[in-house]
Every structure is written in C-alpha cells, then in structure tokens.
Amino acid sequence: MEGKEKNNISHKSILIVEDNPGHAELIQESIKEAKVLNKIVWIDNGTDAVDYIKGSGKYDDRIENPPPCLILLDLKLPGKDGKEVLKIVKSDDLTRSIPVVMLTSSEQGRDMEECYRLGANSYITKPVDSGDFMDKVQAIPVYWLLINEHPNM
Amino acid sequence: MAKGERIVDKNHDAYIDEMLEVIMKVARGDYSVQVEHSGKNDHFDSLAMGINMMTDDIRFITEEKKFRLQEIEQANEELRIIQEASEIVVKDLDNKRRELNALNNELHKEIAEHKKTAEALKESKEKYKILFKSSRDAIMILEPPKWRFTAGNPATLRLFDCKDEKKFSSMGPWDVSPEFQPDGQPSSDKAKKMIEKAMKEGSNFFEWTHKTLDGKEFPATVLLTRVEIEKGKPFLQATVRDITERKRAETALLNKTNDLGERIKEMNCLLGASKIMADSDASIDQVLMEIVEIIPPSWQFPDITVARITFDEKEFKTPNYNDSKWKQYADIFVEKEKKGTVQVNYLEEKPDFDEGPFLFEERDLIDALAREIGKFLDRRHAEDEKTSYMNQLKEKNKELDDFTYIVSHDLKAPLITIQGFADLLKRKYNDQLDKRAVHYLENMVTAANDLSVLITDLLEFSRAGRKEFKKEEVSLSDAVNRSLFSLQGMVNETHAKIAVPKDLPDIIYDPVRLGQVLNNLLANAIKYSSPKRPPEIELGWSRENKDIKLWIKDNGIGISPDNLNKIFKPFTRVSRDKRGTGIGLSIVKTIIERHGGKIWVESQMDKGSTFYLTIPKES
C-alpha cells in the first residue's frame, strides 16, 4: 500500500500559487533543494489556480498538468484571492483531501483563524530573517508528502 | 365678682379689692372679666369704667396682634415659596421680610407699652385716667339705642379732627364715615350690622373706612365691645385705629409680590429655555420649537400672546401664531452676525404699559431669550466644528495607521526576496565566491536583517496604536514568568540575576500586550547591561491609590540626562550600538497609555535605570 501511495504521489504536482515572482522562485528553489521528484507548478493568480486544481479550462490536459498533491497558497492574490481558492478546494469532494498550506506574509490572527476555519491544513508566515525562509519552505513538502499520512493520495 | 351683688353695698376697700382682682386677672391675660359699677358718677364709677375700657383695649390689641401675626405668617409662607423659586429674587424678599419684621417689631413694641401701662394701672388708680387720655388709639363709647358717641378720649377727637368735644358727643359712627364703604354698602346700613353683631357676640373686629370732619377718608380697624356700664343696659365701646400706614405698607407688599410673581414667570421662562437648550441630543429645530412654546405663558396676557422664532430662514411658531399690530421682537446674533429674531405678538389690543402694551420686564425677557438662543447656537456651532475636526483627526490618524501598516507590511515582501536570494547565493555558490564577495554578501544580509527588525517593530508600533485590546484578568506573576522564559537565551548568555517578588497581583490587561511590555522592558534591562558587571535586575511593585505601580530596576549602563526624555519617542535610538531599532519603548509607552497608565524612568549613568509603570485598577 505504501509503495502504491508514493507512486501515486510522484505523478502528481506541487502547486505554488504566489503572485510575487521573487517569492515564487525562492519557494521553487527551496522545494527543489528538498529533492522531491514531483513536478513543481507555479501559478500567479487565484483564478488560474482554481482551473488548474480542477483540471478545467486551459489545464484540462491532465498529463501535461498533473493534479496537485500539495498546494502552497498565498493569501493576497490577483483574481480570486487565497481564501476564495481555499474555500473552493475545500468544498469540492474531489479536491478536499489535497493538503493546502497557507504561505503568507500576513501575521493577522484574523486571517489565520479564518483560513483554518475554511479548512487550511497549515498556516505558515513567510520568515523575514535570513536563512529561515528556505529552511521553513523546504520542510513543507518533506512533512506533507513524506511524513504526514492521509487517505486517497 | 358674683353677679347680683350691688357694688354700692360694699365698703370702699372691698370695692377697691374687687377692682384690683380684676386688674390682676387682666394682667394675667384673662380679658373676660369686667368690673361692675354703680352707675353713680363718683370716682369708683369712673375707675371701674376705666378698668373695663383698659381691659377692652388690651383685648383689642391682642386680637389685632393675632390678626396681624396671621397676615405675617401668610406673607412669610409666600416669601418662602418665592425664595425657593429663584436666587435673584432673594434680595427683594429680604427687603420685604424686613418691612414685615419692622411692622412686627412695632406691634411688639406697642404690646409691650400697653403691658407696661397695665402694670402701672395696678400701682395707681390715677394712672388709668392718664392712660385713657393718652391712649394712642381712639376710644369711644356708643350708647343705645341710637348709638351716638357719649364719650371719646383725646385721641378720638384728634383722629376725626374734631375740635369740639360737645359736638362730638352728638354724632354717631356714620357721621365720621363716608356715604359708602369700599364694598359698596352704605355706611349707615353696614354700621348697624356691625353693631348688631358686636351686641350679639360680645365683640366685633373689622376694617372700616372713616372720614374726618374735614372730609378726609382713611382706613381703620374697629373693635366694638359690649360693655355693661349700667346694669341691664349694654353700651358699646369702640376702639378705632388709623391703619393708613399699614394699608400703604400692605399695598407696597402686594405690588412687590406681584412684581416678584412677574419676575418668577420670567425666570421660569429663561430656566425652561436653558433646560431645553441643555439637551444635547435634541436638534436645533427641536430646541427652537420647544422654546417658542414656553414664551406666551410668561407674558402678561398669555391667552392672546403668540410667539415666533426665526433662524436660518426657518420659522418656529406657536400654533395660533398670527401677525399683529402689537408686537415686540429681539434679534438673535450668532457668531456676532444677525441670524434671526424672537418675536412676541398680542392678538388683541391691550392698554399701554412701558413699551406699547408690553412691560419693561417683557422687553428684558425677550432680549434675554434672544441672547441665550444666540449663545446656544454659538455653542452648537462650536460643537459641530469640534466634532468635525475630531472626525477629521480620527480619519487622519486611521489613515496614518493604515499607511504605517501597509507600508511595513508591503516592505516585507521584497525583503523576503532579498534575504532569500542572498541566502540562496550563499548556499549554492559559496565555494565559488571569494572572501570579498562573501563579505559583501554578509553586509547585504546584515542590512536586510536590520531592515527586517525595523519593519517588524514598525508593524508592532502601528499595531499597538491601532488594534483593539482584549482586556481580561491576568496574573502578573504568570506574565513575568512567560516573559523570562522567552528571554531564557539572553539570561543564560549574560548570567543575569533577576529577582521577582512572589506576591505580584492580578491585573486587568490585554495579555498579549502585557507580554510585549514585559519582554521589551526586561530585554532592555538585560541588553543594556554594563560590561563591568553581570546584570542584576529587580522587579518590584506597590499600590498607589487605586493604581498598581510596577518597576524594573537594573544595574546597567544607565541613560544620560539628555536622553531621558527621548527614549520613549519612536525612532530615536539613544545609544550608538545597534541593539535596537528605537521603537521598542514607543510601543511599550503606547500600550501602557492606551491601558490608562503611565511610564517613566529614573536613571544614573553607569549605575543603572529604573523603569516605572502604572496600571490602573480597572485598566
């Protein structure tokens, strides 16, 4: 079972939804350092992100655009914002089980509370201190894809 | 004295004893006694008559005293009510009371005089004659059935301006009265009624208008008393007192009372208006409408009085308002500019008083109303301006807060990028970089780190002033322990000794903010330690009135006097070292002040600093 799961996962993608290109690149670099084999997809707005997650619109080719097994989601996004995307993911039976990690610069308690209420699996504040960022982001796929266990992956 | 005994049958001494007994009774206040007399025209007879007249005189005085005391009491009561109504009228009331007191004193003086005379009578029979002759009141005897005067004392002759005693004894009361009494009854008819009543009831006290033989009318009080000068033949003794002076005083009092009544009406009107204007929830329109309605009752003829206030091209009128020939008005000035009027109209013609049909007092009142309304409108205007400025200020403050928040928040994004890529560069290409490149990179990272701390602090500072606090009961002891736990690294590094009292109280505070305050102050106490000695920090507290005073004392480098005032201002770093952004204490100060407390510091260079802060009980 374990092997099957891991196999399944490796065909899937890690989706980064982030409008800041610098941050997006840093996140990608960090994940790459974690030596994960999954395809890393970056989308810079909420509307396209929803299409990608659902495999609709320009993302209907699921070979080209493998469904995500982990979503890193920023809060402030053009188009649909992070909370809307989160809401859509968590209210659809097909996508509900995908772990969504909020990766944001908002330290507002209200945002955090609301995200958890909407079903976010994790909430991480982007660290400003040198070195912390890469360490923190690297830990995300390691934890969610290798350590954490949950059904239907 | 027993009835039926004939005085003539007694010997003289016994008779004198009897009379003395009567006098003693009178002196004790029993006026019901009479000395019977023989009817013979001897000394005893005239003495007996004199004593009886004296008794009546005293009774008369007593009754009049009662009558006047009642009047005075009544007037005093009125005065009391009036006095309560307004401070302003108190002066007038005092004058009135003084007049009354003067009257009262005069009365008492007279009573005392009469008492003295009565006592004198006891001593000497001769003195009675002097009394009769010298009495200030006119005393006369009326004889039935025609009720002519048979005798009158000198005061009687003086009172009626009669020079001839014989002529007097041929006259009756109606000869010294005008044809009609003030109530319209013919004097002769009314006099008969009064005489009948006196005969029936024993005495009759009333007011009467008399007339001197010269034709001068004057008001008087009359006391008619039945006296049996001859056995079986009752005479009437009349005691007449001229009360012109009293009447004059009474009229003056009445006028004053009416005047006071008017003043009270005015005061009520102004008081009512100021009450209405004091209602800060009511709109200007509501206030003016309410005021206009209380105006008519304060004018002399409320039923035909209507009022109108104009202001700002609006009209506020009493329901039956109509224009009229008989009107008065006063201008309302707002910010020294004429902005409206107060107008009062009479709907019917009334006799002329001081200003057309209006009184001086009504002119004063309408002016006062216009003035008060003007002041009220000025005040409202000022309040509106103040509110508007306050709102603008709030708006600006909010904008500033938002700006600070957004700026610091948005500054973080590029900083994360800078930090991230510098880090990436170091991680991936460290072996390809020479020493100098690594040094440059490190400088970049240090600068970015400083910027990061600054932004974080700026964000905290903005938050401290912006965010709503969640106050709850917190244990100061727990809060201090949490703080020390988070500073554990620093404490270990510096070998700091920190003394915390065990009895720290519970307080009402936002727990997160309290943590911030303690973290900042404790961290500072450790950070700014002297290189010469390990940090020793002492926490203490006391109750100051209702506040709690907390202090944190260190043995660090201290703060120079020049800098004492600066340290709580944002972005003023006082030491050269780079151990802080200079915002920490501003955040602390903002938090403490927003909880209603204060913070201050006492410091000595090279000895240490003590930071004091207060926490209000219901913070």
mmCIF file of C-alpha atoms in Angstrom, chain B residues 188-523:
data_model
loop_
_atom_site.group_PDB
_atom_site.id
_atom_site.type_symbol
_atom_site.label_atom_id
_atom_site.label_comp_id
_atom_site.label_asym_id
_atom_site.label_seq_id
_atom_site.Cartn_x
_atom_site.Cartn_y
_atom_site.Cartn_z
ATOM 1 C CA SER B 188 -75.106 103.582 57.836
ATOM 2 C CA ASP B 189 -76.508 100.147 56.906
ATOM 3 C CA LYS B 190 -73.219 98.404 57.354
ATOM 4 C CA ALA B 191 -72.521 100.156 60.645
ATOM 5 C CA LYS B 192 -75.819 98.877 62.012
ATOM 6 C CA LYS B 193 -74.929 95.339 61.007
ATOM 7 C CA MET B 194 -71.573 95.624 62.694
ATOM 8 C CA ILE B 195 -73.165 96.977 65.870
ATOM 9 C CA GLU B 196 -75.724 94.178 65.886
ATOM 10 C CA LYS B 197 -73.007 91.588 65.537
ATOM 11 C CA ALA B 198 -70.993 93.112 68.364
ATOM 12 C CA MET B 199 -74.022 93.187 70.592
ATOM 13 C CA LYS B 200 -74.849 89.599 69.780
ATOM 14 C CA GLU B 201 -71.347 88.135 70.029
ATOM 15 C CA GLY B 202 -69.848 90.419 72.628
ATOM 16 C CA SER B 203 -67.314 91.938 70.275
ATOM 17 C CA ASN B 204 -66.667 92.560 66.610
ATOM 18 C CA PHE B 205 -63.436 93.403 64.945
ATOM 19 C CA PHE B 206 -63.442 94.681 61.364
ATOM 20 C CA GLU B 207 -61.957 97.116 58.912
ATOM 21 C CA TRP B 208 -63.785 100.319 58.230
ATOM 22 C CA THR B 209 -63.313 103.402 56.141
ATOM 23 C CA HIS B 210 -63.717 106.501 58.259
ATOM 24 C CA LYS B 211 -63.890 110.138 57.379
ATOM 25 C CA THR B 212 -62.663 113.079 59.425
ATOM 26 C CA LEU B 213 -64.905 116.032 59.928
ATOM 27 C CA ASP B 214 -62.750 117.731 57.309
ATOM 28 C CA GLY B 215 -63.851 115.084 54.842
ATOM 29 C CA LYS B 216 -60.569 113.168 54.699
ATOM 30 C CA GLU B 217 -61.155 109.432 54.339
ATOM 31 C CA PHE B 218 -58.858 106.927 55.977
ATOM 32 C CA PRO B 219 -58.847 103.168 56.537
ATOM 33 C CA ALA B 220 -59.153 101.930 60.087
ATOM 34 C CA THR B 221 -59.704 98.880 62.192
ATOM 35 C CA VAL B 222 -62.573 98.989 64.629
ATOM 36 C CA LEU B 223 -63.100 96.849 67.687
ATOM 37 C CA LEU B 224 -66.598 97.026 69.089
ATOM 38 C CA THR B 225 -67.006 95.546 72.549
ATOM 39 C CA ARG B 226 -70.171 95.200 74.510
ATOM 40 C CA VAL B 227 -69.804 96.781 77.939
ATOM 41 C CA GLU B 228 -72.431 96.986 80.637
ATOM 42 C CA ILE B 229 -71.780 100.371 82.028
ATOM 43 C CA GLU B 230 -75.188 100.386 83.574
ATOM 44 C CA LYS B 231 -76.813 97.263 84.807
ATOM 45 C CA GLY B 232 -79.032 95.816 82.077
ATOM 46 C CA LYS B 233 -78.060 98.495 79.600
ATOM 47 C CA PRO B 234 -75.228 97.348 77.357
ATOM 48 C CA PHE B 235 -73.142 100.046 75.748
ATOM 49 C CA LEU B 236 -70.596 99.561 73.015
ATOM 50 C CA GLN B 237 -67.065 100.595 73.407
ATOM 51 C CA ALA B 238 -65.372 101.339 70.056
ATOM 52 C CA THR B 239 -61.653 101.353 69.628
ATOM 53 C CA VAL B 240 -60.629 102.815 66.298
ATOM 54 C CA ARG B 241 -57.178 102.700 64.884
ATOM 55 C CA ASP B 242 -55.999 104.521 61.781
ATOM 56 C CA ILE B 243 -54.327 101.933 59.564
ATOM 57 C CA THR B 244 -53.360 104.231 56.690
ATOM 58 C CA GLU B 245 -49.706 103.397 57.227
ATOM 59 C CA ARG B 246 -50.351 99.695 57.413
ATOM 60 C CA LYS B 247 -52.515 99.783 54.294
ATOM 61 C CA ARG B 248 -49.791 101.622 52.483
ATOM 62 C CA ALA B 249 -47.265 99.011 53.542
ATOM 63 C CA GLU B 250 -49.690 96.287 52.536
ATOM 64 C CA THR B 251 -50.205 97.800 49.116
ATOM 65 C CA ALA B 252 -46.487 98.130 48.717
ATOM 66 C CA LEU B 253 -46.098 94.498 49.710
ATOM 67 C CA LEU B 254 -48.789 93.442 47.301
ATOM 68 C CA ASN B 255 -47.109 95.329 44.481
ATOM 69 C CA LYS B 256 -43.806 93.789 45.382
ATOM 70 C CA THR B 257 -45.390 90.367 45.476
ATOM 71 C CA ASN B 258 -46.928 90.895 42.059
ATOM 72 C CA ASP B 259 -43.641 92.197 40.808
ATOM 73 C CA LEU B 260 -41.914 89.127 42.197
ATOM 74 C CA GLY B 261 -44.541 86.969 40.544
ATOM 75 C CA GLU B 262 -43.691 88.551 37.215
ATOM 76 C CA ARG B 263 -40.008 88.061 37.828
ATOM 77 C CA ILE B 264 -40.586 84.425 38.684
ATOM 78 C CA LYS B 265 -42.506 83.979 35.444
ATOM 79 C CA GLU B 266 -39.536 85.454 33.594
ATOM 80 C CA MET B 267 -37.077 83.297 35.497
ATOM 81 C CA ASN B 268 -39.170 80.217 34.780
ATOM 82 C CA CYS B 269 -39.183 81.083 31.117
ATOM 83 C CA LEU B 270 -35.414 81.520 30.992
ATOM 84 C CA LEU B 271 -34.890 78.458 33.151
ATOM 85 C CA GLY B 272 -37.177 76.431 30.884
ATOM 86 C CA ALA B 273 -35.357 77.680 27.827
ATOM 87 C CA SER B 274 -31.969 76.814 29.241
ATOM 88 C CA LYS B 275 -33.194 73.342 30.199
ATOM 89 C CA ILE B 276 -34.388 72.804 26.656
ATOM 90 C CA MET B 277 -31.105 74.082 25.278
ATOM 91 C CA ALA B 278 -29.125 71.836 27.601
ATOM 92 C CA ASP B 279 -30.489 68.742 25.843
ATOM 93 C CA SER B 280 -27.556 67.942 23.638
ATOM 94 C CA ASP B 281 -29.456 65.179 21.846
ATOM 95 C CA ALA B 282 -32.149 67.500 20.537
ATOM 96 C CA SER B 283 -31.662 69.091 17.135
ATOM 97 C CA ILE B 284 -31.551 72.866 16.799
ATOM 98 C CA ASP B 285 -35.006 72.812 15.179
ATOM 99 C CA GLN B 286 -36.463 70.794 18.047
ATOM 100 C CA VAL B 287 -34.938 73.128 20.621
ATOM 101 C CA LEU B 288 -36.244 76.295 18.963
ATOM 102 C CA MET B 289 -39.706 74.770 18.555
ATOM 103 C CA GLU B 290 -39.803 73.858 22.224
ATOM 104 C CA ILE B 291 -38.606 77.282 23.316
ATOM 105 C CA VAL B 292 -41.171 79.157 21.268
ATOM 106 C CA GLU B 293 -43.910 77.249 23.042
ATOM 107 C CA ILE B 294 -42.856 78.324 26.531
ATOM 108 C CA ILE B 295 -42.820 82.024 25.634
ATOM 109 C CA PRO B 296 -46.517 83.029 25.772
ATOM 110 C CA PRO B 297 -47.170 81.924 29.396
ATOM 111 C CA SER B 298 -44.509 84.368 30.545
ATOM 112 C CA TRP B 299 -46.204 87.407 29.046
ATOM 113 C CA GLN B 300 -48.833 89.413 30.876
ATOM 114 C CA PHE B 301 -51.730 88.127 28.780
ATOM 115 C CA PRO B 302 -50.844 84.550 27.862
ATOM 116 C CA ASP B 303 -54.192 83.841 26.206
ATOM 117 C CA ILE B 304 -53.665 86.385 23.473
ATOM 118 C CA THR B 305 -49.895 86.026 23.236
ATOM 119 C CA VAL B 306 -48.259 84.262 20.296
ATOM 120 C CA ALA B 307 -44.575 83.847 19.603
ATOM 121 C CA ARG B 308 -42.266 83.117 16.722
ATOM 122 C CA ILE B 309 -38.548 82.421 16.394
ATOM 123 C CA THR B 310 -36.898 82.811 13.025
ATOM 124 C CA PHE B 311 -33.478 81.377 12.376
ATOM 125 C CA ASP B 312 -31.611 80.480 9.215
ATOM 126 C CA GLU B 313 -34.660 81.177 7.029
ATOM 127 C CA LYS B 314 -36.740 78.822 9.148
ATOM 128 C CA GLU B 315 -39.741 79.755 11.267
ATOM 129 C CA PHE B 316 -40.812 78.270 14.589
ATOM 130 C CA LYS B 317 -44.247 79.475 15.671
ATOM 131 C CA THR B 318 -46.798 78.830 18.392
ATOM 132 C CA PRO B 319 -49.822 77.042 16.884
ATOM 133 C CA ASN B 320 -52.083 80.085 16.732
ATOM 134 C CA TYR B 321 -49.427 82.461 15.501
ATOM 135 C CA ASN B 322 -50.624 85.474 13.569
ATOM 136 C CA ASP B 323 -49.054 88.773 12.717
ATOM 137 C CA SER B 324 -50.331 91.678 14.748
ATOM 138 C CA LYS B 325 -50.052 95.403 15.302
ATOM 139 C CA TRP B 326 -48.974 94.861 18.873
ATOM 140 C CA LYS B 327 -45.619 93.170 18.775
ATOM 141 C CA GLN B 328 -42.092 93.295 20.114
ATOM 142 C CA TYR B 329 -39.010 91.473 18.965
ATOM 143 C CA ALA B 330 -35.311 90.964 19.622
ATOM 144 C CA ASP B 331 -32.538 89.938 17.253
ATOM 145 C CA ILE B 332 -30.612 86.705 17.574
ATOM 146 C CA PHE B 333 -26.898 87.028 16.910
ATOM 147 C CA VAL B 334 -24.827 84.003 16.003
ATOM 148 C CA GLU B 335 -21.088 84.479 15.719
ATOM 149 C CA LYS B 336 -21.806 88.215 16.050
ATOM 150 C CA GLU B 337 -23.990 88.202 12.956
ATOM 151 C CA LYS B 338 -27.716 88.729 12.956
ATOM 152 C CA LYS B 339 -29.206 85.362 12.131
ATOM 153 C CA GLY B 340 -32.787 85.558 13.378
ATOM 154 C CA THR B 341 -35.377 87.066 15.708
ATOM 155 C CA VAL B 342 -37.579 86.259 18.657
ATOM 156 C CA GLN B 343 -40.986 87.887 18.263
ATOM 157 C CA VAL B 344 -43.988 88.169 20.570
ATOM 158 C CA ASN B 345 -47.381 89.439 19.384
ATOM 159 C CA TYR B 346 -50.548 90.331 21.233
ATOM 160 C CA LEU B 347 -53.553 89.322 19.165
ATOM 161 C CA GLU B 348 -55.760 91.915 20.863
ATOM 162 C CA GLU B 349 -55.299 95.490 21.886
ATOM 163 C CA LYS B 350 -54.288 95.990 25.494
ATOM 164 C CA PRO B 351 -53.707 99.159 27.488
ATOM 165 C CA ASP B 352 -50.330 100.816 27.101
ATOM 166 C CA PHE B 353 -47.657 99.941 29.634
ATOM 167 C CA ASP B 354 -43.968 100.554 29.210
ATOM 168 C CA GLU B 355 -43.349 99.614 25.586
ATOM 169 C CA GLY B 356 -46.712 99.760 23.887
ATOM 170 C CA PRO B 357 -48.779 97.147 25.670
ATOM 171 C CA PHE B 358 -45.616 95.426 26.907
ATOM 172 C CA LEU B 359 -43.786 95.767 30.214
ATOM 173 C CA PHE B 360 -40.134 96.693 30.680
ATOM 174 C CA GLU B 361 -39.680 93.232 32.155
ATOM 175 C CA GLU B 362 -41.027 91.652 28.994
ATOM 176 C CA ARG B 363 -38.558 93.658 26.946
ATOM 177 C CA ASP B 364 -35.778 92.388 29.236
ATOM 178 C CA LEU B 365 -37.058 88.855 28.903
ATOM 179 C CA ILE B 366 -37.309 88.817 25.117
ATOM 180 C CA ASP B 367 -33.801 90.313 24.920
ATOM 181 C CA ALA B 368 -32.513 87.689 27.343
ATOM 182 C CA LEU B 369 -34.172 84.911 25.336
ATOM 183 C CA ALA B 370 -32.646 86.144 22.088
ATOM 184 C CA ARG B 371 -29.263 86.391 23.783
ATOM 185 C CA GLU B 372 -29.484 82.886 25.273
ATOM 186 C CA ILE B 373 -30.632 81.411 21.967
ATOM 187 C CA GLY B 374 -27.698 83.142 20.280
ATOM 188 C CA LYS B 375 -25.300 81.676 22.819
ATOM 189 C CA PHE B 376 -26.879 78.264 22.347
ATOM 190 C CA LEU B 377 -26.471 78.458 18.581
ATOM 191 C CA ASP B 378 -22.867 79.624 19.012
ATOM 192 C CA ARG B 379 -22.263 76.654 21.242
ATOM 193 C CA ARG B 380 -23.830 74.217 18.807
ATOM 194 C CA HIS B 381 -21.812 75.714 16.022
ATOM 195 C CA ALA B 382 -18.610 75.289 18.014
ATOM 196 C CA GLU B 383 -19.561 71.725 18.932
ATOM 197 C CA ASP B 384 -20.253 70.871 15.301
ATOM 198 C CA GLU B 385 -16.896 72.270 14.311
ATOM 199 C CA LYS B 386 -15.202 70.393 17.081
ATOM 200 C CA THR B 387 -16.900 67.141 16.091
ATOM 201 C CA SER B 388 -15.952 67.704 12.504
ATOM 202 C CA TYR B 389 -12.319 68.356 13.440
ATOM 203 C CA MET B 390 -12.333 65.346 15.716
ATOM 204 C CA ASN B 391 -13.643 63.180 12.916
ATOM 205 C CA GLN B 392 -11.071 64.578 10.537
ATOM 206 C CA LEU B 393 -8.393 63.900 13.099
ATOM 207 C CA LYS B 394 -9.630 60.370 13.646
ATOM 208 C CA GLU B 395 -9.716 59.861 9.902
ATOM 209 C CA LYS B 396 -6.167 61.165 9.562
ATOM 210 C CA ASN B 397 -4.979 59.013 12.413
ATOM 211 C CA LYS B 398 -6.577 55.995 10.862
ATOM 212 C CA GLU B 399 -5.047 56.828 7.506
ATOM 213 C CA LEU B 400 -1.685 57.182 9.165
ATOM 214 C CA ASP B 401 -2.084 53.869 10.936
ATOM 215 C CA ASP B 402 -3.227 52.176 7.760
ATOM 216 C CA PHE B 403 -0.334 53.732 5.936
ATOM 217 C CA THR B 404 2.167 52.531 8.502
ATOM 218 C CA TYR B 405 0.638 49.115 8.447
ATOM 219 C CA ILE B 406 0.521 48.820 4.689
ATOM 220 C CA VAL B 407 3.989 50.239 4.204
ATOM 221 C CA SER B 408 5.566 47.970 6.770
ATOM 222 C CA HIS B 409 3.602 45.007 5.526
ATOM 223 C CA ASP B 410 4.420 45.582 1.880
ATOM 224 C CA LEU B 411 8.045 46.284 2.694
ATOM 225 C CA LYS B 412 8.297 42.786 3.995
ATOM 226 C CA ALA B 413 7.692 41.127 0.618
ATOM 227 C CA PRO B 414 10.783 42.488 -1.192
ATOM 228 C CA LEU B 415 12.808 41.971 1.963
ATOM 229 C CA ILE B 416 11.901 38.321 1.992
ATOM 230 C CA THR B 417 13.098 38.172 -1.616
ATOM 231 C CA ILE B 418 16.396 39.907 -0.838
ATOM 232 C CA GLN B 419 17.023 37.681 2.158
ATOM 233 C CA GLY B 420 16.017 34.586 0.278
ATOM 234 C CA PHE B 421 18.221 35.164 -2.730
ATOM 235 C CA ALA B 422 21.193 36.233 -0.627
ATOM 236 C CA ASP B 423 20.770 33.021 1.276
ATOM 237 C CA LEU B 424 20.381 31.027 -1.926
ATOM 238 C CA LEU B 425 23.507 32.604 -3.306
ATOM 239 C CA LYS B 426 25.437 31.678 -0.191
ATOM 240 C CA ARG B 427 24.124 28.142 -0.105
ATOM 241 C CA LYS B 428 24.570 27.305 -3.766
ATOM 242 C CA TYR B 429 27.637 29.280 -4.766
ATOM 243 C CA ASN B 430 29.537 29.635 -1.521
ATOM 244 C CA ASP B 431 32.522 27.680 -2.864
ATOM 245 C CA GLN B 432 32.686 29.835 -5.987
ATOM 246 C CA LEU B 433 32.755 33.133 -4.107
ATOM 247 C CA ASP B 434 35.964 34.739 -2.946
ATOM 248 C CA LYS B 435 36.401 36.204 0.546
ATOM 249 C CA ARG B 436 35.459 39.701 -0.520
ATOM 250 C CA ALA B 437 32.277 38.513 -2.252
ATOM 251 C CA VAL B 438 31.263 36.612 0.884
ATOM 252 C CA HIS B 439 31.935 39.752 2.927
ATOM 253 C CA TYR B 440 29.764 41.843 0.584
ATOM 254 C CA LEU B 441 27.071 39.261 0.759
ATOM 255 C CA GLU B 442 27.213 39.247 4.547
ATOM 256 C CA ASN B 443 26.906 43.037 4.639
ATOM 257 C CA MET B 444 23.845 42.749 2.454
ATOM 258 C CA VAL B 445 22.324 40.118 4.697
ATOM 259 C CA THR B 446 23.074 42.146 7.857
ATOM 260 C CA ALA B 447 21.470 45.236 6.339
ATOM 261 C CA ALA B 448 18.463 43.220 5.267
ATOM 262 C CA ASN B 449 18.216 41.752 8.772
ATOM 263 C CA ASP B 450 18.309 45.232 10.318
ATOM 264 C CA LEU B 451 15.625 46.320 7.913
ATOM 265 C CA SER B 452 13.598 43.271 8.820
ATOM 266 C CA VAL B 453 13.766 44.059 12.554
ATOM 267 C CA LEU B 454 12.867 47.667 11.835
ATOM 268 C CA ILE B 455 9.857 46.654 9.786
ATOM 269 C CA THR B 456 8.698 44.177 12.393
ATOM 270 C CA ASP B 457 8.950 46.846 15.079
ATOM 271 C CA LEU B 458 7.225 49.402 12.891
ATOM 272 C CA LEU B 459 4.429 46.935 12.364
ATOM 273 C CA GLU B 460 4.201 46.358 16.109
ATOM 274 C CA PHE B 461 4.203 50.078 16.785
ATOM 275 C CA SER B 462 1.413 50.638 14.314
ATOM 276 C CA ARG B 463 -0.478 47.742 15.821
ATOM 277 C CA ALA B 464 -0.041 48.988 19.404
ATOM 278 C CA GLY B 465 -1.802 52.216 18.490
ATOM 279 C CA ARG B 466 -4.335 50.713 16.132
ATOM 280 C CA LYS B 467 -5.559 47.431 17.450
ATOM 281 C CA GLU B 468 -8.398 46.968 19.889
ATOM 282 C CA PHE B 469 -7.192 45.489 23.152
ATOM 283 C CA LYS B 470 -8.757 42.423 24.673
ATOM 284 C CA LYS B 471 -8.633 43.194 28.370
ATOM 285 C CA GLU B 472 -9.040 40.393 30.843
ATOM 286 C CA GLU B 473 -7.867 39.418 34.285
ATOM 287 C CA VAL B 474 -4.274 38.239 34.055
ATOM 288 C CA SER B 475 -1.772 37.102 36.624
ATOM 289 C CA LEU B 476 1.178 39.470 36.521
ATOM 290 C CA SER B 477 3.243 36.697 38.019
ATOM 291 C CA ASP B 478 2.464 34.305 35.135
ATOM 292 C CA ALA B 479 3.101 37.042 32.596
ATOM 293 C CA VAL B 480 6.533 37.793 34.067
ATOM 294 C CA ASN B 481 7.427 34.105 34.097
ATOM 295 C CA ARG B 482 6.384 33.680 30.458
ATOM 296 C CA SER B 483 8.464 36.678 29.540
ATOM 297 C CA LEU B 484 11.518 35.381 31.373
ATOM 298 C CA PHE B 485 11.076 32.022 29.706
ATOM 299 C CA SER B 486 11.159 33.616 26.255
ATOM 300 C CA LEU B 487 14.261 35.560 27.270
ATOM 301 C CA GLN B 488 15.955 32.449 28.633
ATOM 302 C CA GLY B 489 18.637 32.549 25.936
ATOM 303 C CA MET B 490 19.646 36.098 26.788
ATOM 304 C CA VAL B 491 19.550 35.405 30.514
ATOM 305 C CA ASN B 492 21.859 32.407 30.193
ATOM 306 C CA GLU B 493 24.227 34.225 27.884
ATOM 307 C CA THR B 494 24.646 37.214 30.205
ATOM 308 C CA HIS B 495 24.380 35.334 33.532
ATOM 309 C CA ALA B 496 21.739 37.849 34.533
ATOM 310 C CA LYS B 497 20.223 37.584 38.019
ATOM 311 C CA ILE B 498 16.575 38.502 38.064
ATOM 312 C CA ALA B 499 14.644 38.939 41.329
ATOM 313 C CA VAL B 500 10.877 38.686 41.047
ATOM 314 C CA PRO B 501 8.582 39.191 44.077
ATOM 315 C CA LYS B 502 6.276 36.261 44.791
ATOM 316 C CA ASP B 503 3.214 38.332 45.576
ATOM 317 C CA LEU B 504 2.657 40.021 42.191
ATOM 318 C CA PRO B 505 -1.028 40.964 41.877
ATOM 319 C CA ASP B 506 -3.626 40.050 39.261
ATOM 320 C CA ILE B 507 -4.475 42.887 36.878
ATOM 321 C CA ILE B 508 -6.873 43.684 34.061
ATOM 322 C CA TYR B 509 -4.843 43.900 30.852
ATOM 323 C CA ASP B 510 -4.552 42.640 27.310
ATOM 324 C CA PRO B 511 -2.364 39.576 27.942
ATOM 325 C CA VAL B 512 -0.556 39.749 24.588
ATOM 326 C CA ARG B 513 0.264 43.441 25.061
ATOM 327 C CA LEU B 514 1.336 42.860 28.634
ATOM 328 C CA GLY B 515 3.771 40.236 27.335
ATOM 329 C CA GLN B 516 5.109 42.784 24.860
ATOM 330 C CA VAL B 517 5.630 45.369 27.582
ATOM 331 C CA LEU B 518 7.410 42.973 29.902
ATOM 332 C CA ASN B 519 9.511 41.444 27.112
ATOM 333 C CA ASN B 520 10.653 44.847 25.991
ATOM 334 C CA LEU B 521 11.489 46.186 29.431
ATOM 335 C CA LEU B 522 13.174 43.008 30.659
ATOM 336 C CA ALA B 523 15.083 42.564 27.411
#
